Amino acid sequence: MSDSTSPQSPTARGLDRRALDYSASIAFDRRLYAHDIDASIAHARMLAKQGIVPGDDAEAIARGLEDIRAEIERDEFPFHQELEDIHLNIEARLKEKIGEAAGRLHTARSRNDQIATDMRLYVMEACDRAAAGVRDVQAALLTLAEANRDVIMPGYTHLQRAQPLLLAHHLLAYFQMLERDGERFGDCRRRADALPLGSGALSGVPYPIDRDFVARELGFSRLTENSVDAVADRDFVVEYQSAAAMTMMHLSRLAEEIVLWASDEFGFIGLPEEFSTGSSIMPQKRNPDVAELARGKTGRVYGNLMAILTTLKGLPLAYNRDLQEDKQPLFDTVDTLMGTLEVMAAMLPALRVDPLLPEAAARGSYVLATDVADYLVRKGVAFRDAHQAVAELVRYAQMEGKALPELSLEEYRRFSPAFEEDVLALDLRSAIEARDAPGGTSSRQVEAALKRARQRLEGKR
Ligand code: ARG
């Protein structure tokens, strides 16, 4: 940050150095420069069109602002702490470039409707980026599911092996969660999509402005309807934070399963070298750092959601400087979410699913117990009695150290006379194929789900 010329702020004259440092936001709100410039250009054109400022001045303003944009992008813009924030930094630089005409830009505008506009533009773009990132993770999950469409694994409840599943069905559960996450970012964008400019400091502006023109220029589909609301609320930031927290929660659960599955205890997947680290002292280890960090960073994103909710909760209408605190947590969430989506999308297709161990884990367990009970029900036994008989059967098998498929018909019949020869035909595959109602794990349902998922992704390109 350059301090060479120490320009005077129009608002911070006489401000104590410590108060200035405490209140300056330029270190972080410079990130809004492009949106701020877009909004200023649209505003200046509108002022000229309405005869509020001379057309030549508006043209000079627009050219000057484009110059400034290029300066910032070349990293040559002289940012000044004294000038507090991105708005005043740009305006002061504009004056250096085009002279007195720069002073007309802030006609019929306040930093309050200006920052609200910048933030809405920023959030709308962040929603688009998040939705695209979510779609990339969905595509990665789908690739992994398609490549392993025949793999059988135990499904879990309470982290106890419960019933057999196709691995693809398990992975597609995350596809569904992310589908809703993507929709939430779309919803957030739709509500953020209203132009605040024209609200002034809080009550509107006493000029014959054309808000619709500015909205069209900036790509807003509607106007905010109440000037006080427009400058005072940041619920669209809360919504983004909330959608991000939810998405991170889903990614964190997936990450947790990657950690579990990569352990020796599970052994379902191997971590590719590019996405795991070795230990400095234990040569045998491959650590799932990426998944662990995705899980860990979720805490940060939750914290950022709580931060903005708490910042807003006690504020009287309309604008209060507290609102400046909306930015850092938001930017941190955007960076964390986008980084997590990106690395997960890259890592997922590179996971090596073990061709044998997931199915072996299912086979070596009692995941067919429900199917044995259902078998008895089909033979006319009441469900509660069947459940009881199979519970005893399983206890027996556990004592004998046998899996269910290893039991003889004679052993089955000790627990219910309804067992017949065909009980021996029950296996993982038949249990999976039996669950053929929509939403179930049968290969027919899963194939159809894979196809639908593929089509949904194609439709979003
Ligand atoms: N930096 C301020 C913010 O982020 C911009 C608006 C300042 N408005 C004001 N009246 N001080 O909220």
Coordinates of C-alpha atoms and ligand atoms in Angstrom, one line a residue:
M1 CA 0.0 0.0 0.0
S2 CA 1.5 3.3 -1.1
D3 CA 1.5 6.2 1.3
S4 CA 3.7 8.5 -0.7
T5 CA 1.2 11.3 -1.4
S6 CA -1.1 10.8 1.5
P7 CA -4.3 12.1 -0.1
Q8 CA -7.1 13.6 2.0
S9 CA -10.2 11.6 2.4
P10 CA -13.4 13.6 1.9
T11 CA -14.9 11.8 4.9
A12 CA -12.0 11.1 7.3
R13 CA -10.6 14.6 7.7
G14 CA -9.1 15.0 11.2
L15 CA -9.6 11.3 12.0
D16 CA -7.1 9.8 14.5
R17 CA -4.6 7.5 12.8
R18 CA -5.7 4.6 15.0
A19 CA -9.4 5.2 14.2
L20 CA -8.5 5.4 10.5
D21 CA -6.5 2.1 10.6
Y22 CA -9.3 0.5 12.6
S23 CA -12.0 1.6 10.1
A24 CA -10.2 1.3 6.8
S25 CA -11.4 -1.6 4.6
I26 CA -9.3 -1.0 1.5
A27 CA -7.1 -4.0 2.4
F28 CA -9.9 -6.3 1.7
D29 CA -12.7 -4.5 -0.2
R30 CA -10.3 -3.8 -3.1
R31 CA -11.5 -7.2 -4.2
L32 CA -14.8 -5.5 -5.2
Y33 CA -13.0 -3.2 -7.6
A34 CA -14.5 -4.6 -10.8
H35 CA -18.1 -4.5 -9.5
D36 CA -17.6 -1.0 -8.2
I37 CA -16.3 0.2 -11.5
D38 CA -19.1 -1.5 -13.5
A39 CA -21.7 0.1 -11.2
S40 CA -20.1 3.5 -11.4
I41 CA -19.9 3.4 -15.2
A42 CA -23.6 2.4 -15.4
H43 CA -24.5 5.1 -13.0
A44 CA -22.6 7.8 -14.9
R45 CA -24.2 6.9 -18.2
M46 CA -27.6 7.0 -16.6
L47 CA -26.8 10.5 -15.1
A48 CA -25.9 11.8 -18.6
K49 CA -28.9 10.1 -20.3
Q50 CA -31.2 11.8 -17.7
G51 CA -29.5 15.2 -18.2
I52 CA -28.3 15.2 -14.6
V53 CA -24.6 15.5 -15.6
P54 CA -23.1 16.7 -19.0
G55 CA -22.6 13.9 -21.5
D56 CA -18.9 14.8 -21.9
D57 CA -18.3 14.5 -18.2
A58 CA -19.9 11.1 -18.1
E59 CA -17.8 9.9 -21.1
A60 CA -14.6 11.1 -19.3
I61 CA -15.7 9.3 -16.1
A62 CA -16.3 6.1 -18.0
R63 CA -13.0 6.3 -19.8
G64 CA -11.2 7.2 -16.6
L65 CA -12.8 4.3 -14.7
E66 CA -11.7 1.8 -17.5
D67 CA -8.1 3.2 -17.1
I68 CA -8.3 2.5 -13.4
R69 CA -9.6 -1.0 -14.0
A70 CA -6.6 -1.7 -16.1
E71 CA -4.3 -0.1 -13.5
I72 CA -5.6 -2.3 -10.8
E73 CA -5.4 -5.4 -13.0
R74 CA -1.7 -4.6 -13.8
D75 CA -1.2 -4.2 -10.1
E76 CA -0.1 -0.6 -10.6
F77 CA -3.0 1.2 -8.8
P78 CA -1.8 3.4 -5.8
F79 CA -4.1 2.2 -3.0
H80 CA -4.2 4.5 0.0
Q81 CA -5.2 3.5 3.5
E82 CA -6.2 7.2 4.1
L83 CA -8.9 6.8 1.5
E84 CA -10.6 4.1 3.6
D85 CA -12.3 1.9 1.1
I86 CA -12.4 0.9 -2.6
H87 CA -15.1 3.6 -3.4
L88 CA -13.0 6.5 -2.2
N89 CA -9.8 5.1 -3.6
I90 CA -11.3 4.9 -7.1
E91 CA -12.9 8.3 -6.9
A92 CA -9.7 10.0 -5.8
R93 CA -7.8 8.3 -8.5
L94 CA -10.4 9.3 -11.0
K95 CA -10.0 12.9 -10.0
E96 CA -6.2 12.7 -10.6
K97 CA -6.9 11.3 -14.1
I98 CA -9.8 13.4 -15.4
G99 CA -9.9 16.4 -13.0
E100 CA -13.1 18.1 -11.8
A101 CA -15.5 16.0 -13.8
A102 CA -14.8 13.2 -11.4
G103 CA -16.7 15.1 -8.8
R104 CA -19.9 14.6 -10.7
L105 CA -19.9 10.8 -10.4
H106 CA -21.2 10.7 -6.9
T107 CA -24.3 12.7 -7.8
A108 CA -27.5 10.9 -6.8
R109 CA -25.6 8.2 -5.0
S110 CA -24.3 7.3 -1.6
R111 CA -21.6 4.8 -0.6
N112 CA -24.5 3.0 1.1
D113 CA -26.3 2.1 -2.0
Q114 CA -23.0 1.8 -3.8
I115 CA -21.6 -0.9 -1.5
A116 CA -25.0 -2.7 -1.4
T117 CA -24.8 -2.8 -5.2
D118 CA -21.2 -4.0 -5.3
M119 CA -22.0 -6.7 -2.7
R120 CA -25.0 -8.0 -4.6
L121 CA -23.1 -8.1 -7.9
Y122 CA -20.3 -10.0 -6.1
V123 CA -22.6 -12.5 -4.5
M124 CA -24.5 -13.1 -7.7
E125 CA -21.2 -14.0 -9.4
A126 CA -20.1 -16.0 -6.4
C127 CA -23.3 -18.0 -6.7
D128 CA -22.6 -18.8 -10.4
R129 CA -19.1 -19.9 -9.6
A130 CA -20.3 -22.0 -6.7
A131 CA -23.0 -23.7 -8.8
A132 CA -20.4 -24.5 -11.5
G133 CA -18.0 -25.8 -8.9
V134 CA -20.7 -28.0 -7.4
R135 CA -21.5 -29.3 -10.8
D136 CA -17.8 -30.3 -11.3
V137 CA -17.9 -32.3 -8.1
Q138 CA -21.1 -34.0 -9.3
A139 CA -19.4 -34.9 -12.5
A140 CA -16.4 -36.3 -10.7
L141 CA -18.7 -38.4 -8.4
L142 CA -20.5 -39.6 -11.5
T143 CA -17.3 -40.6 -13.2
L144 CA -16.2 -42.6 -10.1
A145 CA -19.7 -44.2 -9.9
E146 CA -19.8 -45.2 -13.5
A147 CA -16.3 -46.6 -13.4
N148 CA -17.2 -48.9 -10.5
R149 CA -20.9 -49.6 -11.3
D150 CA -20.6 -53.3 -10.4
V151 CA -18.9 -52.9 -7.1
I152 CA -20.9 -54.2 -4.1
M153 CA -20.3 -52.8 -0.6
P154 CA -22.0 -53.0 2.8
G155 CA -24.2 -50.1 3.4
Y156 CA -24.1 -48.8 6.9
T157 CA -26.3 -47.5 9.6
H158 CA -24.7 -46.4 13.0
L159 CA -21.5 -47.3 11.1
Q160 CA -22.5 -50.9 11.5
R161 CA -22.8 -53.0 8.3
A162 CA -26.5 -53.0 7.6
Q163 CA -27.5 -54.1 4.1
P164 CA -25.7 -54.6 0.8
L165 CA -25.5 -51.7 -1.6
L166 CA -24.0 -50.9 -5.0
L167 CA -21.1 -48.5 -4.4
A168 CA -22.5 -46.4 -7.3
H169 CA -25.8 -46.1 -5.4
H170 CA -23.9 -44.9 -2.3
L171 CA -21.9 -42.3 -4.4
L172 CA -25.1 -41.1 -6.1
A173 CA -26.5 -40.2 -2.7
Y174 CA -23.8 -37.4 -2.7
F175 CA -24.8 -36.5 -6.2
Q176 CA -28.3 -35.8 -4.9
M177 CA -27.1 -33.7 -2.0
L178 CA -25.0 -31.6 -4.3
E179 CA -27.9 -31.2 -6.7
R180 CA -29.8 -29.5 -3.9
D181 CA -26.7 -27.4 -3.0
G182 CA -26.5 -26.2 -6.6
E183 CA -30.2 -25.3 -6.5
R184 CA -29.7 -23.3 -3.3
F185 CA -27.0 -21.2 -4.9
G186 CA -29.4 -20.6 -7.8
D187 CA -32.1 -19.5 -5.2
C188 CA -29.6 -17.2 -3.5
R189 CA -28.7 -15.6 -6.8
R190 CA -32.3 -15.0 -7.6
R191 CA -32.9 -13.1 -4.4
A192 CA -29.6 -11.2 -4.6
D193 CA -30.6 -10.1 -8.1
A194 CA -32.1 -6.7 -7.3
L195 CA -30.5 -3.3 -7.9
P196 CA -30.0 -1.1 -4.8
L197 CA -28.6 1.9 -6.6
G198 CA -31.0 4.8 -6.5
S199 CA -31.7 4.2 -2.8
G200 CA -29.2 6.9 -1.9
A201 CA -28.0 7.0 1.7
L202 CA -31.3 5.5 2.9
S203 CA -34.4 7.4 1.6
G204 CA -33.9 7.6 -2.1
V205 CA -32.5 10.5 -4.2
P206 CA -34.1 13.8 -5.3
Y207 CA -33.1 13.5 -8.9
P208 CA -35.0 12.2 -12.0
I209 CA -32.9 9.0 -12.2
D210 CA -33.6 5.9 -14.3
R211 CA -33.1 2.9 -12.1
D212 CA -34.3 0.5 -14.7
F213 CA -31.6 1.7 -17.1
V214 CA -28.9 1.0 -14.5
A215 CA -30.4 -2.4 -13.7
R216 CA -30.3 -3.4 -17.4
E217 CA -26.7 -2.1 -17.8
L218 CA -25.6 -4.2 -14.8
G219 CA -27.6 -7.3 -15.6
F220 CA -30.0 -7.0 -12.6
S221 CA -33.4 -8.3 -13.4
R222 CA -35.3 -6.1 -11.0
L223 CA -35.0 -3.2 -8.5
T224 CA -35.0 -3.2 -4.8
E225 CA -38.4 -1.9 -3.7
N226 CA -37.6 -0.1 -0.4
S227 CA -34.6 2.2 -0.1
V228 CA -34.2 1.6 3.6
D229 CA -34.2 -2.2 3.2
A230 CA -31.8 -1.9 0.2
V231 CA -29.0 -0.2 2.2
A232 CA -29.6 -2.0 5.5
D233 CA -29.9 -5.7 4.8
R234 CA -27.3 -8.3 3.9
D235 CA -29.6 -11.3 4.0
F236 CA -28.3 -12.3 0.5
V237 CA -24.8 -12.6 2.2
V238 CA -26.3 -14.8 4.9
E239 CA -28.0 -16.9 2.2
Y240 CA -24.7 -17.4 0.4
Q241 CA -22.9 -18.3 3.6
S242 CA -25.7 -20.7 4.5
A243 CA -25.7 -22.4 1.1
A244 CA -21.9 -22.6 1.4
A245 CA -22.0 -24.0 4.9
M246 CA -24.5 -26.7 3.7
T247 CA -22.4 -27.6 0.8
M248 CA -19.3 -27.9 3.0
M249 CA -21.3 -30.1 5.4
H250 CA -22.0 -32.5 2.5
L251 CA -18.4 -32.4 1.2
S252 CA -17.2 -32.9 4.8
R253 CA -19.3 -36.1 5.1
L254 CA -17.9 -37.3 1.8
A255 CA -14.4 -36.4 3.0
E256 CA -15.0 -38.4 6.3
E257 CA -16.0 -41.5 4.2
I258 CA -12.8 -41.1 2.1
V259 CA -10.8 -41.0 5.3
L260 CA -12.6 -44.1 6.6
W261 CA -12.4 -46.0 3.4
A262 CA -8.7 -45.3 2.9
S263 CA -7.9 -46.7 6.3
D264 CA -6.5 -50.2 6.7
E265 CA -9.6 -51.0 8.7
F266 CA -11.8 -50.5 5.6
G267 CA -9.4 -50.7 2.7
F268 CA -12.1 -49.8 0.2
I269 CA -10.1 -47.2 -1.7
G270 CA -6.5 -46.4 -2.4
L271 CA -5.5 -42.7 -2.4
P272 CA -3.6 -41.5 -5.4
E273 CA -0.1 -40.2 -4.7
E274 CA -1.1 -36.7 -6.0
F275 CA -3.7 -36.4 -3.3
S276 CA -2.1 -37.9 -0.2
T277 CA 1.0 -37.4 1.8
G278 CA 3.5 -39.7 3.4
S279 CA 4.5 -39.5 7.0
S280 CA 8.0 -38.2 7.9
I281 CA 8.7 -41.1 10.2
M282 CA 6.2 -43.9 9.3
P283 CA 7.1 -45.1 5.8
Q284 CA 4.0 -47.2 5.3
K285 CA 1.5 -44.4 5.6
R286 CA -0.5 -42.5 2.9
N287 CA -2.4 -39.8 4.7
P288 CA -5.8 -38.4 3.4
D289 CA -4.8 -34.8 4.0
V290 CA -7.1 -33.3 1.4
A291 CA -10.1 -35.1 2.8
E292 CA -9.2 -34.1 6.3
L293 CA -8.7 -30.5 5.4
A294 CA -12.1 -30.4 3.5
R295 CA -13.6 -31.7 6.8
G296 CA -11.6 -29.3 8.9
K297 CA -12.3 -26.2 6.8
T298 CA -16.0 -26.8 7.1
G299 CA -15.7 -25.4 10.7
R300 CA -14.3 -22.1 9.3
V301 CA -17.2 -21.8 6.9
Y302 CA -19.8 -22.4 9.7
G303 CA -18.0 -19.8 11.8
N304 CA -18.3 -17.3 8.9
L305 CA -22.1 -18.0 8.8
M306 CA -22.4 -17.3 12.5
A307 CA -20.3 -14.1 12.1
I308 CA -22.6 -12.5 9.6
L309 CA -25.8 -13.6 11.4
T310 CA -24.4 -12.1 14.6
T311 CA -23.2 -8.9 13.0
L312 CA -26.7 -8.3 11.6
K313 CA -28.9 -9.3 14.6
G314 CA -28.8 -6.1 16.6
L315 CA -28.6 -3.4 13.9
P316 CA -31.2 -0.6 13.8
L317 CA -32.2 0.5 10.4
A318 CA -30.7 1.7 8.1
Y319 CA -27.0 1.6 7.3
N320 CA -24.5 1.1 10.1
R321 CA -20.8 0.7 9.8
D322 CA -21.0 -2.7 11.3
L323 CA -22.1 -3.8 7.8
Q324 CA -18.6 -3.4 6.6
E325 CA -17.9 -6.6 8.6
D326 CA -19.9 -8.6 6.0
K327 CA -16.9 -8.8 3.7
Q328 CA -14.0 -10.7 5.2
P329 CA -16.0 -13.8 6.3
L330 CA -17.8 -13.8 2.9
F331 CA -14.5 -13.7 1.0
D332 CA -13.0 -16.3 3.2
T333 CA -16.0 -18.6 2.6
V334 CA -15.9 -18.0 -1.1
D335 CA -12.2 -18.9 -1.2
T336 CA -12.6 -21.9 1.1
L337 CA -15.6 -23.3 -0.7
M338 CA -14.2 -22.8 -4.2
G339 CA -10.9 -24.4 -3.2
T340 CA -12.6 -27.4 -1.6
L341 CA -14.9 -27.9 -4.6
E342 CA -11.9 -27.7 -7.0
V343 CA -9.7 -30.2 -5.1
M344 CA -12.5 -32.6 -4.5
A345 CA -13.5 -32.6 -8.2
A346 CA -9.8 -33.3 -9.0
M347 CA -9.3 -36.0 -6.4
L348 CA -12.5 -38.1 -6.7
P349 CA -12.0 -39.6 -10.1
A350 CA -8.4 -40.5 -9.1
L351 CA -9.5 -42.6 -6.1
R352 CA -8.8 -46.3 -6.8
V353 CA -11.7 -48.4 -5.6
D354 CA -10.5 -51.8 -4.5
P355 CA -12.1 -54.4 -6.7
L356 CA -12.6 -57.0 -3.9
L357 CA -12.5 -55.6 -0.4
P358 CA -15.8 -53.7 -0.4
E359 CA -17.7 -56.8 -1.5
A360 CA -15.6 -59.0 0.9
A361 CA -16.6 -56.7 3.7
A362 CA -20.3 -57.2 2.8
R363 CA -19.8 -61.0 2.4
G364 CA -18.0 -61.5 5.7
S365 CA -20.9 -59.8 7.6
Y366 CA -24.6 -60.3 8.3
V367 CA -25.9 -57.8 5.9
L368 CA -28.3 -60.4 4.5
A369 CA -30.1 -60.8 7.8
T370 CA -32.9 -58.5 6.7
D371 CA -33.3 -60.5 3.5
V372 CA -33.5 -63.8 5.5
A373 CA -36.2 -62.2 7.6
D374 CA -38.1 -61.1 4.5
Y375 CA -37.7 -64.6 3.1
L376 CA -39.5 -66.0 6.1
V377 CA -42.2 -63.4 5.7
R378 CA -42.7 -64.5 2.1
K379 CA -43.1 -68.1 3.5
G380 CA -45.9 -66.8 5.7
V381 CA -44.2 -66.0 9.0
A382 CA -45.2 -62.8 10.8
F383 CA -42.5 -60.1 10.4
R384 CA -41.9 -59.8 14.2
D385 CA -41.5 -63.5 14.5
A386 CA -39.2 -63.7 11.5
H387 CA -37.1 -60.8 12.9
Q388 CA -36.8 -62.7 16.2
A389 CA -35.8 -66.0 14.5
V390 CA -33.2 -64.3 12.4
A391 CA -31.7 -62.4 15.4
E392 CA -31.2 -65.8 17.0
L393 CA -29.8 -67.3 13.8
V394 CA -27.3 -64.5 13.5
R395 CA -26.2 -64.9 17.1
Y396 CA -25.7 -68.5 16.5
A397 CA -23.7 -67.9 13.3
Q398 CA -21.5 -65.3 15.1
M399 CA -20.7 -67.8 17.8
E400 CA -19.8 -70.4 15.2
G401 CA -17.7 -67.8 13.4
K402 CA -19.6 -68.3 10.2
A403 CA -21.2 -65.9 7.7
L404 CA -24.8 -66.5 6.8
P405 CA -24.0 -68.1 3.3
E406 CA -21.8 -70.6 5.1
L407 CA -24.7 -72.1 7.1
S408 CA -26.4 -75.3 6.1
L409 CA -30.1 -75.8 5.6
E410 CA -30.2 -77.9 8.7
E411 CA -28.7 -75.0 10.7
Y412 CA -31.2 -72.6 9.3
R413 CA -34.1 -74.9 10.2
R414 CA -33.1 -75.0 13.9
F415 CA -34.5 -71.4 14.0
S416 CA -37.6 -71.8 11.9
P417 CA -39.2 -74.7 10.2
A418 CA -40.2 -72.3 7.4
F419 CA -36.7 -72.4 5.9
E420 CA -36.4 -74.4 2.7
E421 CA -33.7 -75.2 0.2
D422 CA -34.1 -71.9 -1.6
V423 CA -32.9 -69.9 1.4
L424 CA -29.4 -71.0 0.3
A425 CA -29.8 -69.0 -2.9
L426 CA -29.9 -65.7 -1.0
D427 CA -26.8 -63.8 -1.7
L428 CA -25.6 -60.2 -1.9
R429 CA -26.5 -59.9 -5.6
S430 CA -30.0 -61.2 -5.1
A431 CA -30.5 -58.9 -2.1
I432 CA -29.4 -55.9 -4.2
E433 CA -31.5 -56.8 -7.2
A434 CA -34.6 -57.4 -5.0
R435 CA -34.6 -53.6 -4.1
D436 CA -36.0 -52.6 -7.5
A437 CA -38.5 -50.0 -6.5
P438 CA -37.6 -46.4 -7.6
G439 CA -34.8 -45.0 -5.5
G440 CA -33.6 -48.5 -4.5
T441 CA -30.1 -50.1 -5.1
S442 CA -31.0 -52.7 -7.8
S443 CA -28.7 -52.5 -10.8
R444 CA -31.6 -51.6 -13.0
Q445 CA -32.5 -48.6 -10.7
V446 CA -28.9 -47.6 -10.4
E447 CA -28.2 -47.7 -14.1
A448 CA -31.3 -45.5 -14.7
A449 CA -30.0 -43.1 -12.0
L450 CA -26.6 -42.9 -13.5
K451 CA -28.2 -42.1 -16.8
R452 CA -30.4 -39.4 -15.3
A453 CA -27.5 -37.9 -13.5
R454 CA -25.5 -37.8 -16.8
Q455 CA -28.4 -36.1 -18.5
R456 CA -28.8 -33.6 -15.7
L457 CA -25.2 -32.6 -16.0
E458 CA -25.3 -32.3 -19.8
G459 CA -28.4 -30.1 -19.4
K460 CA -26.4 -27.7 -17.1
R461 CA -23.5 -27.2 -19.5
Ligands
ARG1 N1 -16.8 0.5 3.5 C1 -18.2 0.7 3.7 C2 -18.9 -0.7 3.9 O1 -18.3 -1.6 3.5 C3 -18.8 1.4 2.6 C4 -20.0 2.2 2.9 C5 -19.6 3.3 3.8 N2 -20.7 4.1 4.1 C6 -20.7 5.0 5.1 N3 -21.7 5.7 5.4 N4 -19.6 5.1 5.9 O2 -19.9 -0.8 4.4

